[in-house]
Short mmCIF file of C-alpha atoms in Angstrom, two decimals:
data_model
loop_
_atom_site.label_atom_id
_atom_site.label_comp_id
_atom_site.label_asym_id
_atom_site.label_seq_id
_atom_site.Cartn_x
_atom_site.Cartn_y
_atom_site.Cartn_z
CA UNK Z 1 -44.54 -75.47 115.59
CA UNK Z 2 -41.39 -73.78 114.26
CA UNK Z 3 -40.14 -70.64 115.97
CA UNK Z 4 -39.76 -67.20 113.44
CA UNK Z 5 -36.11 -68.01 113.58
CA UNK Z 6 -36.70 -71.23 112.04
CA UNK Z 7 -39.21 -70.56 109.94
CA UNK Z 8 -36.99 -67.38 108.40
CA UNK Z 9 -34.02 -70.28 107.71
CA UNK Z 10 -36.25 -72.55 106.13
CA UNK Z 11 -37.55 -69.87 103.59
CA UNK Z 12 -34.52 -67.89 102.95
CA UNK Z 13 -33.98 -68.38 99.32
CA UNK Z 14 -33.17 -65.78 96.37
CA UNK Z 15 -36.49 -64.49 95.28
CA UNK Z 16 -37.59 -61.19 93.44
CA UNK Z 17 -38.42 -57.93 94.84
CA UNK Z 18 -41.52 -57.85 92.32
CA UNK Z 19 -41.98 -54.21 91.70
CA UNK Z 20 -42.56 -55.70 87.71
CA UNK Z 21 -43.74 -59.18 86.31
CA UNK Z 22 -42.24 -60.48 84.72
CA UNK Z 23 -38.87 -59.39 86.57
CA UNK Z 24 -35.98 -58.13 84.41
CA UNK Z 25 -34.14 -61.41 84.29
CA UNK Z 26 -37.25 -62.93 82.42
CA UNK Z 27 -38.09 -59.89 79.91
CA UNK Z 28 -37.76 -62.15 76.60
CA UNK Z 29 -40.01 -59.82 73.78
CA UNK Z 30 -38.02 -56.85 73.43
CA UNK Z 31 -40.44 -53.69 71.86
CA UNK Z 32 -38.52 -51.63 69.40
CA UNK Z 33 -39.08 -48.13 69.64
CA UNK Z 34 -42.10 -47.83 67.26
CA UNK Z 35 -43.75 -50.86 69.11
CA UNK Z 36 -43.30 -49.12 72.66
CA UNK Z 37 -44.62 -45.62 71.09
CA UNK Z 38 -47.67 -47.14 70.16
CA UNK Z 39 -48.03 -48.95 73.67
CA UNK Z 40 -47.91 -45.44 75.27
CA UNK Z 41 -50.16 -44.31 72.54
CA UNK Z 42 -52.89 -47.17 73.26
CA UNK Z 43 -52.67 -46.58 77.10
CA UNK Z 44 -53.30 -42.66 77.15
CA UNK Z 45 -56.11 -42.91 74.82
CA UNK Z 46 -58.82 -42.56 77.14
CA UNK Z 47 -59.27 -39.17 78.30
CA UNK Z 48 -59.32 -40.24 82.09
CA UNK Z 49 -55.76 -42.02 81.80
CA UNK Z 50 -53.13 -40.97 84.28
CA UNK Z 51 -49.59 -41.53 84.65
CA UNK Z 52 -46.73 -40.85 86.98
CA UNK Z 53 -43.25 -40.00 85.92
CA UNK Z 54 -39.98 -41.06 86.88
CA UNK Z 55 -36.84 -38.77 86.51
CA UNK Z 56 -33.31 -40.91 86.60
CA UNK Z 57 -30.15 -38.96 88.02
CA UNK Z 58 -27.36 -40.91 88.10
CA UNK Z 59 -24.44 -38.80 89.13
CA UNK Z 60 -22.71 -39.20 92.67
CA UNK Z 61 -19.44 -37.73 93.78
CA UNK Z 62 -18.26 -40.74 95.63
CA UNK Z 63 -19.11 -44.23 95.22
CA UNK Z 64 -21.18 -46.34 98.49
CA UNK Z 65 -19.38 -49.78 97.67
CA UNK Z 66 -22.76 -51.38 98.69
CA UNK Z 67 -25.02 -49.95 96.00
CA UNK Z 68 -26.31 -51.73 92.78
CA UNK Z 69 -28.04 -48.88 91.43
CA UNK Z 70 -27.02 -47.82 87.95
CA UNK Z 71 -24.82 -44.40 88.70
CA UNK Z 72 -22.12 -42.39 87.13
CA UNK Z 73 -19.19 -41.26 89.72
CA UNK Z 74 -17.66 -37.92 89.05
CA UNK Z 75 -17.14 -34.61 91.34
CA UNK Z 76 -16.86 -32.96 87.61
CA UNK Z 77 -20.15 -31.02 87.91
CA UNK Z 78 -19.99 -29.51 84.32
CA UNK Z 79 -21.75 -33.31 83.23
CA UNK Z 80 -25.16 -32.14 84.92
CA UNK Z 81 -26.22 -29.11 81.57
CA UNK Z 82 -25.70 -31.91 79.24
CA UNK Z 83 -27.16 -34.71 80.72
CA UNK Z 84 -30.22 -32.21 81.22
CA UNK Z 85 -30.34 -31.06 77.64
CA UNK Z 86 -30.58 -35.06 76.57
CA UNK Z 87 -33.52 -35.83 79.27
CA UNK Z 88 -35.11 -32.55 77.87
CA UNK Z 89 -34.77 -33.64 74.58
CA UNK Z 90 -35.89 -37.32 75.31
CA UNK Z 91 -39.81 -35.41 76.81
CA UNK Z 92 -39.80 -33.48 74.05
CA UNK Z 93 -39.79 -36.04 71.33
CA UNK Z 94 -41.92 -37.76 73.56
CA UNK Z 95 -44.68 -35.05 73.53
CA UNK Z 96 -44.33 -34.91 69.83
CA UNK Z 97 -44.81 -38.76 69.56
CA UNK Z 98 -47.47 -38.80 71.99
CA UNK Z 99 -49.41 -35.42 72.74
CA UNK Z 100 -51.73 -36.96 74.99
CA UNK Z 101 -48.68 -37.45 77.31
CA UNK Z 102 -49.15 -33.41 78.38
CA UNK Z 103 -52.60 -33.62 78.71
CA UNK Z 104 -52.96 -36.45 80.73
CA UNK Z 105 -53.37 -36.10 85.00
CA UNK Z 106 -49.87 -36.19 86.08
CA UNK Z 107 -50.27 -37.56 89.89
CA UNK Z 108 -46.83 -38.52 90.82
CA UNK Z 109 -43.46 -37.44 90.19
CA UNK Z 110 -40.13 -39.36 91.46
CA UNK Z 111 -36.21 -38.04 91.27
CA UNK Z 112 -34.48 -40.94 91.93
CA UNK Z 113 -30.92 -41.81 91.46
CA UNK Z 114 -27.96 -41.65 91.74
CA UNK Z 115 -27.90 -38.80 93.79
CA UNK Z 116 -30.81 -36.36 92.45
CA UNK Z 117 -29.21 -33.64 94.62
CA UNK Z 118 -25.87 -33.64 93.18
CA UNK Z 119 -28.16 -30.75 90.45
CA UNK Z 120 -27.27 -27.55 91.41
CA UNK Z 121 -30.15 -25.38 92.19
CA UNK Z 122 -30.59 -24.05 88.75
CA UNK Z 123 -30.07 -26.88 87.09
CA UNK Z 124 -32.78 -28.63 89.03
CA UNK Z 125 -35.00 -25.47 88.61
CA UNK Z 126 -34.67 -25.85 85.00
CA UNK Z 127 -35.07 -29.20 84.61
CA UNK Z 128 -38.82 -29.09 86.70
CA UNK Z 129 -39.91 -26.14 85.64
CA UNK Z 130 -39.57 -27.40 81.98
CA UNK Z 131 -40.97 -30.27 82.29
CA UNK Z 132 -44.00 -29.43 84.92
CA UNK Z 133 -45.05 -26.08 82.41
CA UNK Z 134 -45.91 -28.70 79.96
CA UNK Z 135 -47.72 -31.38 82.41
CA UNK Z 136 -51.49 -31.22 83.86
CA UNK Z 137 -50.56 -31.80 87.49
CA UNK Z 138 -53.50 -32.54 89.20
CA UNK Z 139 -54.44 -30.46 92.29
CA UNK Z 140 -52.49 -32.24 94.76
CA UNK Z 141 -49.61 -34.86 93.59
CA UNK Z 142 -47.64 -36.84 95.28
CA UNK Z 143 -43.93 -35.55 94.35
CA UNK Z 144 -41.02 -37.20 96.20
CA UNK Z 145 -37.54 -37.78 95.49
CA UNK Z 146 -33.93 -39.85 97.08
CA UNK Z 147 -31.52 -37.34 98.86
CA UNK Z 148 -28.10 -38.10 99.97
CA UNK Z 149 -27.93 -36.33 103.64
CA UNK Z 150 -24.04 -36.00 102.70
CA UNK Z 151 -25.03 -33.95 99.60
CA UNK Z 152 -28.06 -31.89 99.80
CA UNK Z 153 -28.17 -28.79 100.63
CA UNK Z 154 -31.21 -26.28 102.49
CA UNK Z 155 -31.78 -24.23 99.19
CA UNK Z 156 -32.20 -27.49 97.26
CA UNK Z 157 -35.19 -28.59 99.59
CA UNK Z 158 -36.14 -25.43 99.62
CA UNK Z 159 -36.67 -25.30 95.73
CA UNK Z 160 -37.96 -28.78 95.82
CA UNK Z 161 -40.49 -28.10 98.07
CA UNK Z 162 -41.79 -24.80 96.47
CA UNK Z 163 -42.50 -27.46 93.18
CA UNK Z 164 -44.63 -29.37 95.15
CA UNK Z 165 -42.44 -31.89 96.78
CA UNK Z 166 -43.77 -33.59 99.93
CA UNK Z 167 -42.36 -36.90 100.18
CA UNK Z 168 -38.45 -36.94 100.84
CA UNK Z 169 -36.28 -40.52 100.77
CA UNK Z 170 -32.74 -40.38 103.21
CA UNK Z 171 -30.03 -42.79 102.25
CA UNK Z 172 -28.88 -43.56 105.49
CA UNK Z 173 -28.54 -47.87 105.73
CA UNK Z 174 -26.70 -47.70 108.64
CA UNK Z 175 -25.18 -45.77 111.62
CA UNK Z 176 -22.19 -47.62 112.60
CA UNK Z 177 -18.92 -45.83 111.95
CA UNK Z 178 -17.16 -48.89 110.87
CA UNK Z 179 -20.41 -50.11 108.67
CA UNK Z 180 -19.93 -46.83 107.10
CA UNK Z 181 -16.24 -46.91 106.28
CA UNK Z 182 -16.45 -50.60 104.88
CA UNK Z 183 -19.37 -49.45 102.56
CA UNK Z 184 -17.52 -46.00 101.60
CA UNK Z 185 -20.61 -43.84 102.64
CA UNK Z 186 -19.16 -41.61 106.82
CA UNK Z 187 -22.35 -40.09 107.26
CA UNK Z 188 -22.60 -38.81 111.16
CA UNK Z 189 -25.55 -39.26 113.18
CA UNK Z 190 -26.15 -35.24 113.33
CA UNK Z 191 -25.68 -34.93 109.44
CA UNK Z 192 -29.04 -37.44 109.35
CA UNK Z 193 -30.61 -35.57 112.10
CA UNK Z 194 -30.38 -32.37 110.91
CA UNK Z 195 -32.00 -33.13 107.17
CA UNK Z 196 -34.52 -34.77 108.62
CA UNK Z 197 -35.59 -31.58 110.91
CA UNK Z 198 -35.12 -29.58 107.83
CA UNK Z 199 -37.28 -31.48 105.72
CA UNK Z 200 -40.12 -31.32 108.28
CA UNK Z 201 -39.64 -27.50 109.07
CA UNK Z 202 -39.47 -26.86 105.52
CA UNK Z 203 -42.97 -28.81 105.33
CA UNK Z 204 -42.42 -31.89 103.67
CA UNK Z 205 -44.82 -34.46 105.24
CA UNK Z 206 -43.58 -37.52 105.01
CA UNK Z 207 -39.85 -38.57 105.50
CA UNK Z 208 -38.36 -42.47 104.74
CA UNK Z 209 -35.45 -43.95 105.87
CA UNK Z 210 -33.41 -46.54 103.75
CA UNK Z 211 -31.80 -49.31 106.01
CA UNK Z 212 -29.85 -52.16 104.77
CA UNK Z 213 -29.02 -55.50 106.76
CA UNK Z 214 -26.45 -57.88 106.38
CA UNK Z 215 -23.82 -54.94 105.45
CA UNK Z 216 -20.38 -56.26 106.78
CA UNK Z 217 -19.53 -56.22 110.04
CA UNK Z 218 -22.73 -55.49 111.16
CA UNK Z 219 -23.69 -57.17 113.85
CA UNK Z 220 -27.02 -57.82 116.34
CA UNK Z 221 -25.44 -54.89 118.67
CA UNK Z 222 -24.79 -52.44 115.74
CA UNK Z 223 -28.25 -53.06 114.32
CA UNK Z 224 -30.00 -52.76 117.37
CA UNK Z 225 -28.34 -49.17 117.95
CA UNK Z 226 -29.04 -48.30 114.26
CA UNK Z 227 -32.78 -49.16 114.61
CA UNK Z 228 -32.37 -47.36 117.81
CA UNK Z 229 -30.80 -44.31 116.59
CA UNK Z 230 -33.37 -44.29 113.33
CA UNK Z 231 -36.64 -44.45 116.56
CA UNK Z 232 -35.14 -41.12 118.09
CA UNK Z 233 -35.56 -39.22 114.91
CA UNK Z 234 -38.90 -41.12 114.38
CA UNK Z 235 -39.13 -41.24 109.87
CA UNK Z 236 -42.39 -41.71 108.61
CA UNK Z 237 -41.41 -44.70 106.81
CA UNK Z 238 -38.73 -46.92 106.80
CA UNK Z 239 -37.71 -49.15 103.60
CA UNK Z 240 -35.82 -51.81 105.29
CA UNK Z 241 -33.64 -53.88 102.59
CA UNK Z 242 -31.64 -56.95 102.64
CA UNK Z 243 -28.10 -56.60 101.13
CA UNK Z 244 -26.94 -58.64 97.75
CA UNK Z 245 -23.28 -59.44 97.71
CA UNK Z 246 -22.87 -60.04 94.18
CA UNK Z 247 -19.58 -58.72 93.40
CA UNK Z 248 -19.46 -60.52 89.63
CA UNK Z 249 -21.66 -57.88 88.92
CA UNK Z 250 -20.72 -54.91 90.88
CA UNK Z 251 -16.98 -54.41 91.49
CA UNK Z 252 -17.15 -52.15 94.12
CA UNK Z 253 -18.32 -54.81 96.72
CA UNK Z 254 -14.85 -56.35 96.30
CA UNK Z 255 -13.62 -53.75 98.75
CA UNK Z 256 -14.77 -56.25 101.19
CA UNK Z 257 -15.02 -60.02 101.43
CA UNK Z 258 -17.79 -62.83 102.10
CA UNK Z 259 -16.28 -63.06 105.72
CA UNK Z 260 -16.53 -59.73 106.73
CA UNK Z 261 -20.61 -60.28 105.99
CA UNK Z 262 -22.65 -61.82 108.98
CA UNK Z 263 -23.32 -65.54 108.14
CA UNK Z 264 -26.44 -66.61 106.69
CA UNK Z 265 -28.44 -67.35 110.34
CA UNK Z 266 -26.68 -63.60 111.70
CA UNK Z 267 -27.71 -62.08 109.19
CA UNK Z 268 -31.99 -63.18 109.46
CA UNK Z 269 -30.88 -62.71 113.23
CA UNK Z 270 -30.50 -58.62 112.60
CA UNK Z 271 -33.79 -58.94 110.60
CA UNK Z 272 -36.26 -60.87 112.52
CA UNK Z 273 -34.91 -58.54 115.91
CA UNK Z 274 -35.33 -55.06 113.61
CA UNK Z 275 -38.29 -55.91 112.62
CA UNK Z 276 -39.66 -56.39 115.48
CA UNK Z 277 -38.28 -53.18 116.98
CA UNK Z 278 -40.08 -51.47 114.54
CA UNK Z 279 -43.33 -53.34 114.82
CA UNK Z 280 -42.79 -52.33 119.12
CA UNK Z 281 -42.74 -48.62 118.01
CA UNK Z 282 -45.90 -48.53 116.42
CA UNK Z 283 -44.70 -48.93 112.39
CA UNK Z 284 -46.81 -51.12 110.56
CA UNK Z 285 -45.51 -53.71 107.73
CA UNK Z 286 -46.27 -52.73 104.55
CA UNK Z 287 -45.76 -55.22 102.28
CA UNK Z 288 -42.15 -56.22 101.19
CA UNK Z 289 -39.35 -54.69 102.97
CA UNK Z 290 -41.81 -51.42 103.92
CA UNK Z 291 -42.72 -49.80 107.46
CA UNK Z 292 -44.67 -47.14 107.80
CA UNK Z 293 -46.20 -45.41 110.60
CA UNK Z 294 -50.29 -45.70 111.01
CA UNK Z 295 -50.53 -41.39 110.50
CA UNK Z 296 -48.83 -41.95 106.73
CA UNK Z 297 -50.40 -42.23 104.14
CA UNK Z 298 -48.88 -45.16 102.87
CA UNK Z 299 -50.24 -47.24 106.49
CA UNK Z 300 -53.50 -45.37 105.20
CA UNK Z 301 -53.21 -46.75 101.23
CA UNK Z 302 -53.04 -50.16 102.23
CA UNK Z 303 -55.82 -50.04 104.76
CA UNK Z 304 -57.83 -48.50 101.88
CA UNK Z 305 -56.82 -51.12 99.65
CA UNK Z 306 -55.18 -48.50 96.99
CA UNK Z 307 -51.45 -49.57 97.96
CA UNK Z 308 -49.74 -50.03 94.56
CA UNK Z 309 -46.74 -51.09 93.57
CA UNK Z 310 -44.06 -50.43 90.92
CA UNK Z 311 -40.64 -49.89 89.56
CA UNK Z 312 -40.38 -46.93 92.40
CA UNK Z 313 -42.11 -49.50 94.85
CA UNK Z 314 -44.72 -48.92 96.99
CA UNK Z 315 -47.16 -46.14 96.10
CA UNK Z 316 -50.65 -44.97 97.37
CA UNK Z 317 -52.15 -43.94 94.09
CA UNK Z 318 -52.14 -45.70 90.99
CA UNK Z 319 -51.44 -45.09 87.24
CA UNK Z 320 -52.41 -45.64 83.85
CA UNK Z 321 -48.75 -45.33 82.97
CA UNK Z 322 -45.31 -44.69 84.67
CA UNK Z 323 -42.67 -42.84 81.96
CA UNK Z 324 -39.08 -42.83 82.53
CA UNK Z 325 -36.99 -40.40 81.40
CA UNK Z 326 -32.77 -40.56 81.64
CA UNK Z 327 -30.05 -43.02 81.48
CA UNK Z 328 -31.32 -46.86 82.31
CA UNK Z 329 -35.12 -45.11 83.16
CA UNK Z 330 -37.64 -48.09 83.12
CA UNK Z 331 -41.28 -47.12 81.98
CA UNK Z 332 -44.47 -49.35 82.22
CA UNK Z 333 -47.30 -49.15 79.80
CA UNK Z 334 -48.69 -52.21 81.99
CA UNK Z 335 -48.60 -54.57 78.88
CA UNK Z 336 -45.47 -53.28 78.19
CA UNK Z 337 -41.94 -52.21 80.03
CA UNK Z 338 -39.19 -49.96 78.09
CA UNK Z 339 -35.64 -49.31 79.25
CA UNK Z 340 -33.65 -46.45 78.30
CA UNK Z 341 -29.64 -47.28 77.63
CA UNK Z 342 -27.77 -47.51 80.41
CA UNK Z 343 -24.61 -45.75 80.16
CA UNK Z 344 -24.69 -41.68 80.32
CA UNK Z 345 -22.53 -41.16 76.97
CA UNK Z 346 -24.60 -43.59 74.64
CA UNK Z 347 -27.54 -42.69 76.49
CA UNK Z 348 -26.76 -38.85 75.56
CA UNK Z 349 -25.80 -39.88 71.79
CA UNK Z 350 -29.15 -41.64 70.86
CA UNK Z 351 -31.38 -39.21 72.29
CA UNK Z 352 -29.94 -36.53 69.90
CA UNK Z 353 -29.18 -38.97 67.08
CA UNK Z 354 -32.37 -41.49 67.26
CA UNK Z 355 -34.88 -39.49 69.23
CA UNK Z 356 -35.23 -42.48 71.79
CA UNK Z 357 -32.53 -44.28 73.59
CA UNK Z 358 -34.37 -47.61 73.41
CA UNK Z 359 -32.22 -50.70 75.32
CA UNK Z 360 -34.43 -53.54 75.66
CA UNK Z 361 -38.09 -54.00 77.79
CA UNK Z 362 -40.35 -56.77 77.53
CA UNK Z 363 -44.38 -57.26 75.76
CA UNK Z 364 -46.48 -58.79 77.90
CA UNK Z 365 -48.38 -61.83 76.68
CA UNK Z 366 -51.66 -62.77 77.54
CA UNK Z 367 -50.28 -65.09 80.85
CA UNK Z 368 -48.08 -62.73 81.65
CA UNK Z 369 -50.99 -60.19 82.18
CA UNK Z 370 -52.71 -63.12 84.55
CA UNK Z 371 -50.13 -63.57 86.31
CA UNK Z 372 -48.97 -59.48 86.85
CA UNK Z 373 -52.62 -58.34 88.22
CA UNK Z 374 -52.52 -61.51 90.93
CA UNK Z 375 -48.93 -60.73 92.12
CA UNK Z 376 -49.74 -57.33 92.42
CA UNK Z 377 -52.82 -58.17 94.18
CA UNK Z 378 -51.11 -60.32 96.77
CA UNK Z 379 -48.30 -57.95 97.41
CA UNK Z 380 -50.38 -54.76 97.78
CA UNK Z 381 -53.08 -56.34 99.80
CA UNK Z 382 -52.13 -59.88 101.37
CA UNK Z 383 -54.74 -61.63 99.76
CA UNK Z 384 -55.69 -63.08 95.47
CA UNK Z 385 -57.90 -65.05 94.05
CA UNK Z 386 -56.22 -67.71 92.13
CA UNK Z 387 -58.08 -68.46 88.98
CA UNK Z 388 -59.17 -72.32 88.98
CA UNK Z 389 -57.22 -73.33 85.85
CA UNK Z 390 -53.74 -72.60 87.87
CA UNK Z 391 -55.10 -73.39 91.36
CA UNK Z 392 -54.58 -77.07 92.35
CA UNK Z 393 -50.97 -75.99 91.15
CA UNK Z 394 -50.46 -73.33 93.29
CA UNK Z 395 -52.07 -74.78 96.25
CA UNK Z 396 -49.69 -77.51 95.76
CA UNK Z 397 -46.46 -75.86 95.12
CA UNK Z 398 -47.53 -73.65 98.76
CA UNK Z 399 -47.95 -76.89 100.63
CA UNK Z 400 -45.15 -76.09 102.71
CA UNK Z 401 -46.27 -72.84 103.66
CA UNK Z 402 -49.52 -73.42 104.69
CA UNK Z 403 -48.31 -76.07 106.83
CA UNK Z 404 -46.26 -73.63 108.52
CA UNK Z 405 -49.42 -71.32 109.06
CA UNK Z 406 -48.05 -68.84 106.78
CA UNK Z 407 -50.62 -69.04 104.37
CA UNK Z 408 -54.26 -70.18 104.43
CA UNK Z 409 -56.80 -71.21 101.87
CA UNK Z 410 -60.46 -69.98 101.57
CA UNK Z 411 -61.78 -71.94 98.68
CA UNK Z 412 -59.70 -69.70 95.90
CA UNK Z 413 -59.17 -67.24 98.19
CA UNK Z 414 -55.34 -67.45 99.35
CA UNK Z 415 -54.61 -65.15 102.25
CA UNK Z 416 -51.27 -64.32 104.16
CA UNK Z 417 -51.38 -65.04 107.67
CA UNK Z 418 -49.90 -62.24 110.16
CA UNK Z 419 -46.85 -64.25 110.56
CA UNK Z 420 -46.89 -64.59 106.86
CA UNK Z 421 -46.11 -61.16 106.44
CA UNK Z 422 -42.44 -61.36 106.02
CA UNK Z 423 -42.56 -63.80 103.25
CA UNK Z 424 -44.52 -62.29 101.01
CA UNK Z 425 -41.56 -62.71 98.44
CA UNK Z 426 -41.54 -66.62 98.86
CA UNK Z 427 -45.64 -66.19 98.49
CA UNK Z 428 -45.46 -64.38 95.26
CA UNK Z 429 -43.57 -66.84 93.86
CA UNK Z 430 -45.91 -69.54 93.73
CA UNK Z 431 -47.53 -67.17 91.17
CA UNK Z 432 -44.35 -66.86 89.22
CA UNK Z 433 -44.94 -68.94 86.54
CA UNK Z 434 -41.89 -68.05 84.38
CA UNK Z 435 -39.34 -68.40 87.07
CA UNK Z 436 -41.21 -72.01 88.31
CA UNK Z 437 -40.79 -72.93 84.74
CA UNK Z 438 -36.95 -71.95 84.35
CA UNK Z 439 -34.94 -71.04 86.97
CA UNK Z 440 -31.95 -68.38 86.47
CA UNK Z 441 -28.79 -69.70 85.52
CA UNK Z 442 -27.03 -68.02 87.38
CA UNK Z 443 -28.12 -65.36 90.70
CA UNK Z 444 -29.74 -62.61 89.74
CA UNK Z 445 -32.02 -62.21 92.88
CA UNK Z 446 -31.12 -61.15 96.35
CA UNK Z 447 -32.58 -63.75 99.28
CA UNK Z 448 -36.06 -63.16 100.75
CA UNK Z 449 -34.92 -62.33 104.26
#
């Protein structure tokens, strides 16, 4: 029988993140702007829809040489009125297109980024309490947004907290001083500390940690004190990602080189050892890349079987429809996904000149649909029925796996094992039928582990 260390080698292959299907790299049927108004129209039709709604902030004053998020770098804070004025202007033709949109149950609401608290106070005041005046918020929502503990500042979680914000995201990926200077991001122990007290005094109930391994020159002893460190404070949940050197598309990782990264086996070292850290200290796994611990409501959501999953990962409720608003903003009318433009200035210019800053998405065909509802079912609950027509093909494309005890078989019924649990990724792709048909030409996916 092969050890976890073994077993983490053999599977350790670029594979998506699936928070959509099909993943980006696959989207093919591009909506125009009409088509994707009509989706939204079709999917808030029925007067018991819901939908959750993602804000994009992209601005950061410095840039973390690690990150592949889509930001705009700039300590010139006059960009933040008319950036708000476009994603203003991008609801309200919106809410003229599609009324139902404001009369829907709103249930969640994410600021994500980018740094969402690089708004000053007013600026973020403004940009809620527009929006939110026009929304039916149900009674109690689950609000949550990314801070940077560098950049955020008591009176913002003050505000955000008096709109209804519970759920608060630190950037923190590592605690090593060195790790920190290679990636561009000194952020002290205390600084962490102290926004994570804050956030808790101030009443926010659950508080995440981002980690990242494989960062360069991390190494077992660094991650072990970084896990460590991240225990003593004790966050609710802990996203716990695997870095993607890919410096062809992301410049900034050329401030450091392939060998200053652990090696391939180092690196699934720090990961099979943090993970179980966690897993000692009472977390549970939740899915892909998640911990969480069993009083949160995300351990709760996937005991419950309502653990969803989407372009803002895991979630515990679920939605009719997820809207993005703001530059590169993805939105999900489940047979359909919509992306805004992805640079600020053109992003700015369409919304005031076309109404809609409409980049490219992807409709869904009747596969595609299949295929979305069992991926989604695997990765929010460990388990799918595969439908016979597909089965034999599945089963057989999984051999591996279930050799290894990762996976077992039930008649239809395909089940991850406890020790499957960290290759969920590698699971879900068996039910990837666009990316078993045509691999990427070139890497567009970070590995598994």
């Amino acid at each position: 029988m092969m050890s976890a260390k073994e077993l983490i080698a053999k599977y350790d292959i670029p594979a998506p993140r699936y928070t959509s299907y099909p993943t980006v790299p696959y989207w093919s049927e591009n909506p125009s702007t009409e088509e994707w108004l009509d989706k939204v129209r079709n999917r808030l039709t029925p007067e018991n829809s819901s939908l959750a709604l993602y804000l994009h902030l992209p601005f950061c004053e410095t840039l973390c040489s690690f990150c592949g998020c889509n930001t705009s770098i700039t300590k010139n804070h006059s960009v933040e009125e008319p950036y708000i004025d476009a994603v203003l202007a991008e609801f309200s033709n919106y809410l003229k297109e599609v009324p139902e949109i404001g009369q829907r149950e709103l249930k969640e609401l994410h600021l994500g980024g980018g740094t969402p608290t690089y708004l000053a106070e007013k600026n973020l005041e403004l940009l809620l309490d527009s929006i939110l005046k026009k929304m039916n918020v149900v009674s109690a929502p689950e609000f949550s947004l990314e801070v940077d503990p560098r950049r955020t500042r008591d009176t913002q979680l003050k505000l955000l907290h008096d709109f209804g914000f519970r759920r608060v995201s630190l950037g923190v990926q590592d605690f090593d001083p060195e790790v920190q200077r290679l990636i561009n991001r000194t952020q002290p122990f205390e600084m962490t500390e102290r926004i994570t007290d804050l956030s808790r005094k101030l009443g926010y109930t659950s508080v995440n940690f981002d980690l990242i391994y494989g960062l360069p020159q991390q190494n077992l002893e660094s991650m072990k004190h970084t896990v460590q460190k991240t225990l003593e404070l004790r966050p609710d949940r802990i996203a716990f990602y695997s870095y993607a050197h890919v410096p062809w598309i992301k410049a900034a990782q050329r401030l450091f080189t392939e060998a200053d990264l652990p090696s391939g086996s180092e690196k699934r070292e720090l990961y099979e050892v943090s993970r179980e850290l966690f897993l000692k200290a009472g977390y549970i796994e939740i899915g892909m890349d998640h911990f969480a611990l069993e009083s949160d409501s995300l351990s709760e959501a996937a005991k419950n079987g309502t653990l969803h999953r989407n372009f803002m990962g895991y979630t515990t409720r679920t939605t009719d429809m997820l809207l993005g608003l703001g530059v590169s903003a993805i939105s999900d009318s489940w047979d359909c996904f919509h992306q805004n433009e992805k640079i600020v200035k053109k992003y700015q210019k369409r919304i005031h000149e076309d109404r809609f800053a409409t980049l490219r998405g992807h409709k869904l065909d009747g596969e595609d649909l299949v295929q979305r509802s069992l991926i989604l079912q695997l990765s929010t609950t460990g388990k799918v029925i595969v439908p016979e027509q597909i089965l034999q093909d599945v089963r057989l494309y999984l051999t591996s796996m279930e050799d290894d005890t990762l996976i077992r078989w039930e008649g239809n019924l395909l089940s991850l094992t406890e020790k499957g649990w960290p290759f969920l990724r590698n699971v879900c792709t068996g039910l990837d039928l666009r990316l078993r048909r045509k691999s990427p030409e070139s890497r567009v996916f970070s590995r598994s582990i």
